[in-house]
């Protein structure tokens, strides 16, 4: 018996349909063109049940996405509100969002990346500080509208809230001193209510 | 008057009765002993089937669910009982089969303590369940059971695990079956968006070379009649996936058979040349598409599916329609019209003639012949439950399915050892349905390779004890055939650890030892007589061992990672392939 592959018309150039699909999939059309990948800020509202958090995080790890930031807190009506930040191919993240929506415990999934939204992060920084350094440190903290939350003879702890860029800048400034500990909350985000949205 | 307090175990049993459960496939153990005790006392309306391995139990529940369209139920103990269900749960998840798996758990206060037979089964199964529940309060037990069945059954069906700590089972509360349940995060879609449906109808009218690509979702949503009407009205040919087999009669001239890796050459040819592909309850699996960039290069795509996460997942659709397949097809039907597609259909006929499914007739005993004889014997009125490997593909290619739910297989996970327990579960369900309708149940045929059969053969005893007249076929080629095929084709004939003959049992004796009938067939001339003899047995399972040749391979074949138009259509010839 012989015969290997049946004749095939392997066309080297792409059909219009193949081009459409590549574009729709956010893939680069030529090898040197990268896929469409962005950072996404996703707000998930879910039932506050055991395991719900795990299921959400699972979906991202199952598709090989690492979560850059996760924060969760209780919101109104027995719900938990989660803000996730991750980076990846837009289409695949779109799919993960569909899968998130499919979870029995999720009530609402909102990718606010391309929307007008407010985001905030809280950060605590403990630095070694002699009494002589205190006033200089306070000067920096005041510029960032931060607060002192703890003070000892040889250290001070500050609290700063703001968009992640501000937090980064603040931590950068503190690096001039002897930073002992940094704790960041991860971001929380919310769509902005635009004035003209309420009028019509 | 308030109801009197009863145990959690009784609440569970009453809840299963209220759900209309017919069979519980289970295995007892310490964590669930009280449930078994209450079953003994209460003599519930459902029948408990004592399986001999919890994996067999989950596959039996799957077979029951696939054959009847109802939810399958499994009951196991904690720890090893629960972990033994994992393969079946994963299998059900991949193939969208509705299951409720009730697992015993150590008492609430010991959870997390590494207690005896403790396993965090919810954690273990998180990524392979549609949902899961840990019941912490006996007062929530009844509503949790109702939710579990609702979730398993609706939307895209799937497995749900309910973990039942021993103290919750022992605690007491009144039994109240809730009228309604609230799941605010869970909604299911039925109707398709009308604008999209109209767009699809327009695309179907305009297409010159359209093709329906039909998956298992069509059978799940009981939409096969609607599909058949639509295809005939529009004269659009139909190809099905492995799970779509039976959704459209394969002996209809519009059928082009199965597509994909081991589909027909002409089906794949039709896909590569069509200008419109209408995907109905199918998910563009990689065994269907092969190298995805090269697949259906000229086709616009309409994708009808109930799962939003599935639409445009692998191939972006030009016209996505989210909805229940049955509803959407009903919406489409009035919008489409008859169109003469003689050119396209003639082309397809020419492809069918150019490269039909065929095998060699040289006096050697070949599996394809056996499958064809089974079809002839039953006229297609049977449920064929296959295992995984070559036997699965020959069963898909050569049986010519004509009825929905007549073909059951493990497609997504590809679980060896699936067939026998799944066939058993199907037979229980069909026997019950036939009794209720005062009819004869259709025969259930379990088709196996010699390798996979041994993986769950313990269930033979269960089938015999319940007098199930299963027709069990073992295609004994003395090898892990499908792996051997790849070794021959792609690994220079290095048959590493695929030869089974040294350890294979005598299958006829094995059957007899389990109180089944064993028959052996070694020559093509005896195939018909063997099958006829097997059909004479009506009070127990019969196992037919066919000693088929080792060398037979499944063709045609798309090599892994190749484009679907690069099919190998006959025995491989390395020179020509290079
Ligand atoms: C549980 C499990 N283990 C391994 C495999 C990989 N596998 C796929 S087909 C196959 C060979 C099956 O051999 P056999 O049961 O004799 O059937 P045949 O292919 O000969 O029909 C194997 C090992 C699998 N699908 N499932």
PDB file of C-alpha atoms in Angstrom, chain A residues 1-10 14-18 20-22 24-25 27 46-51 54-55 58 62-63 76-79 91 95 98-99 101-107, chain B residues 126-127 129-132 134 136 151 183-186 265 292-301 307-309 312-318 354-355 360 565-571 573 576-577:
ATOM      1  CA  UNK A   1       0.000   0.000   0.000  1.00  0.00           C
ATOM      2  CA  UNK A   2       1.257   3.427  -0.801  1.00  0.00           C
ATOM      3  CA  UNK A   3      -0.119   6.953  -1.056  1.00  0.00           C
ATOM      4  CA  UNK A   4       0.841   9.459   1.534  1.00  0.00           C
ATOM      5  CA  UNK A   5      -0.824  12.808   1.832  1.00  0.00           C
ATOM      6  CA  UNK A   6      -3.630  13.713  -0.453  1.00  0.00           C
ATOM      7  CA  UNK A   7      -2.921  16.674  -2.745  1.00  0.00           C
ATOM      8  CA  UNK A   8      -3.240  19.872  -0.848  1.00  0.00           C
ATOM      9  CA  UNK A   9      -3.361  23.423  -2.013  1.00  0.00           C
ATOM     10  CA  UNK A  10      -1.196  25.004   0.651  1.00  0.00           C
ATOM     11  CA  UNK A  14      -3.345  34.615   3.624  1.00  0.00           C
ATOM     12  CA  UNK A  15      -6.966  34.647   2.490  1.00  0.00           C
ATOM     13  CA  UNK A  16      -9.104  37.661   3.426  1.00  0.00           C
ATOM     14  CA  UNK A  17     -10.800  35.479   6.029  1.00  0.00           C
ATOM     15  CA  UNK A  18      -7.493  34.527   7.615  1.00  0.00           C
ATOM     16  CA  UNK A  20      -9.821  39.051   9.397  1.00  0.00           C
ATOM     17  CA  UNK A  21      -9.330  36.338  12.015  1.00  0.00           C
ATOM     18  CA  UNK A  22      -5.804  37.384  12.845  1.00  0.00           C
ATOM     19  CA  UNK A  24      -9.953  39.909  15.381  1.00  0.00           C
ATOM     20  CA  UNK A  25      -7.672  37.754  17.525  1.00  0.00           C
ATOM     21  CA  UNK A  27      -2.461  38.843  16.581  1.00  0.00           C
ATOM     22  CA  UNK A  46     -19.016  38.392  43.723  1.00  0.00           C
ATOM     23  CA  UNK A  47     -20.883  36.501  46.388  1.00  0.00           C
ATOM     24  CA  UNK A  48     -18.906  36.523  49.599  1.00  0.00           C
ATOM     25  CA  UNK A  49     -18.694  32.726  49.819  1.00  0.00           C
ATOM     26  CA  UNK A  50     -15.902  30.331  50.694  1.00  0.00           C
ATOM     27  CA  UNK A  51     -13.874  29.511  47.644  1.00  0.00           C
ATOM     28  CA  UNK A  54      -9.995  30.981  44.809  1.00  0.00           C
ATOM     29  CA  UNK A  55     -12.056  30.297  41.746  1.00  0.00           C
ATOM     30  CA  UNK A  58      -7.617  30.077  39.543  1.00  0.00           C
ATOM     31  CA  UNK A  62      -4.990  28.352  34.643  1.00  0.00           C
ATOM     32  CA  UNK A  63      -4.365  30.491  31.565  1.00  0.00           C
ATOM     33  CA  UNK A  76     -22.593  46.249  50.200  1.00  0.00           C
ATOM     34  CA  UNK A  77     -25.167  43.461  50.298  1.00  0.00           C
ATOM     35  CA  UNK A  78     -23.088  40.425  51.288  1.00  0.00           C
ATOM     36  CA  UNK A  79     -20.840  40.876  48.284  1.00  0.00           C
ATOM     37  CA  UNK A  91      -8.322  38.594  23.395  1.00  0.00           C
ATOM     38  CA  UNK A  95     -11.984  35.120  27.298  1.00  0.00           C
ATOM     39  CA  UNK A  98     -16.155  35.539  29.972  1.00  0.00           C
ATOM     40  CA  UNK A  99     -15.134  32.572  32.089  1.00  0.00           C
ATOM     41  CA  UNK A 101     -18.725  35.811  34.224  1.00  0.00           C
ATOM     42  CA  UNK A 102     -19.645  32.149  33.932  1.00  0.00           C
ATOM     43  CA  UNK A 103     -18.715  31.448  37.543  1.00  0.00           C
ATOM     44  CA  UNK A 104     -21.777  30.892  39.645  1.00  0.00           C
ATOM     45  CA  UNK A 105     -20.517  33.237  42.359  1.00  0.00           C
ATOM     46  CA  UNK A 106     -19.635  36.248  40.234  1.00  0.00           C
ATOM     47  CA  UNK A 107     -22.267  38.935  40.001  1.00  0.00           C
TER      48      UNK A 107
ATOM     49  CA  UNK B 126     -11.864  23.424  41.599  1.00  0.00           C
ATOM     50  CA  UNK B 127     -10.640  23.691  38.043  1.00  0.00           C
ATOM     51  CA  UNK B 129     -16.111  21.518  38.211  1.00  0.00           C
ATOM     52  CA  UNK B 130     -18.780  23.891  37.060  1.00  0.00           C
ATOM     53  CA  UNK B 131     -19.322  24.708  40.706  1.00  0.00           C
ATOM     54  CA  UNK B 132     -18.929  23.168  44.146  1.00  0.00           C
ATOM     55  CA  UNK B 134     -19.250  22.705  51.087  1.00  0.00           C
ATOM     56  CA  UNK B 136     -21.640  23.754  56.700  1.00  0.00           C
ATOM     57  CA  UNK B 151     -26.417  24.309  38.028  1.00  0.00           C
ATOM     58  CA  UNK B 183     -28.588  32.224  42.555  1.00  0.00           C
ATOM     59  CA  UNK B 184     -28.127  35.851  41.681  1.00  0.00           C
ATOM     60  CA  UNK B 185     -24.763  35.357  39.966  1.00  0.00           C
ATOM     61  CA  UNK B 186     -26.043  32.593  37.708  1.00  0.00           C
ATOM     62  CA  UNK B 265     -11.173  13.023   3.970  1.00  0.00           C
ATOM     63  CA  UNK B 292      -5.648  26.339  13.275  1.00  0.00           C
ATOM     64  CA  UNK B 293      -4.190  29.058  11.042  1.00  0.00           C
ATOM     65  CA  UNK B 294      -4.709  26.887   7.985  1.00  0.00           C
ATOM     66  CA  UNK B 295      -8.205  25.710   8.885  1.00  0.00           C
ATOM     67  CA  UNK B 296     -11.242  26.652   6.774  1.00  0.00           C
ATOM     68  CA  UNK B 297      -9.285  29.478   5.150  1.00  0.00           C
ATOM     69  CA  UNK B 298     -12.129  30.787   2.979  1.00  0.00           C
ATOM     70  CA  UNK B 299     -14.993  30.454   5.416  1.00  0.00           C
ATOM     71  CA  UNK B 300     -16.950  33.144   7.157  1.00  0.00           C
ATOM     72  CA  UNK B 301     -18.053  31.737  10.485  1.00  0.00           C
ATOM     73  CA  UNK B 307     -21.359  29.343  26.482  1.00  0.00           C
ATOM     74  CA  UNK B 308     -20.098  32.898  25.968  1.00  0.00           C
ATOM     75  CA  UNK B 309     -16.587  31.793  26.930  1.00  0.00           C
ATOM     76  CA  UNK B 312     -14.675  33.014  19.263  1.00  0.00           C
ATOM     77  CA  UNK B 313     -12.302  31.257  21.672  1.00  0.00           C
ATOM     78  CA  UNK B 314     -10.216  29.463  19.073  1.00  0.00           C
ATOM     79  CA  UNK B 315     -11.440  31.027  15.844  1.00  0.00           C
ATOM     80  CA  UNK B 316     -13.021  34.501  15.813  1.00  0.00           C
ATOM     81  CA  UNK B 317     -16.584  34.340  14.494  1.00  0.00           C
ATOM     82  CA  UNK B 318     -18.006  36.723  11.907  1.00  0.00           C
ATOM     83  CA  UNK B 354     -12.531  10.044  -4.641  1.00  0.00           C
ATOM     84  CA  UNK B 355     -11.572   8.965  -1.164  1.00  0.00           C
ATOM     85  CA  UNK B 360      -8.591  -4.027   3.165  1.00  0.00           C
ATOM     86  CA  UNK B 565      -5.847  19.148   4.194  1.00  0.00           C
ATOM     87  CA  UNK B 566      -2.599  17.320   4.820  1.00  0.00           C
ATOM     88  CA  UNK B 567      -4.364  14.075   5.622  1.00  0.00           C
ATOM     89  CA  UNK B 568      -2.674  10.721   5.421  1.00  0.00           C
ATOM     90  CA  UNK B 569      -5.257   8.694   3.613  1.00  0.00           C
ATOM     91  CA  UNK B 570      -3.708   5.258   3.531  1.00  0.00           C
ATOM     92  CA  UNK B 571      -0.859   3.357   5.029  1.00  0.00           C
ATOM     93  CA  UNK B 573       4.872   5.737   3.312  1.00  0.00           C
ATOM     94  CA  UNK B 576       6.249  10.138   0.096  1.00  0.00           C
ATOM     95  CA  UNK B 577       5.475  11.900   3.313  1.00  0.00           C
TER      96      UNK B 577
END
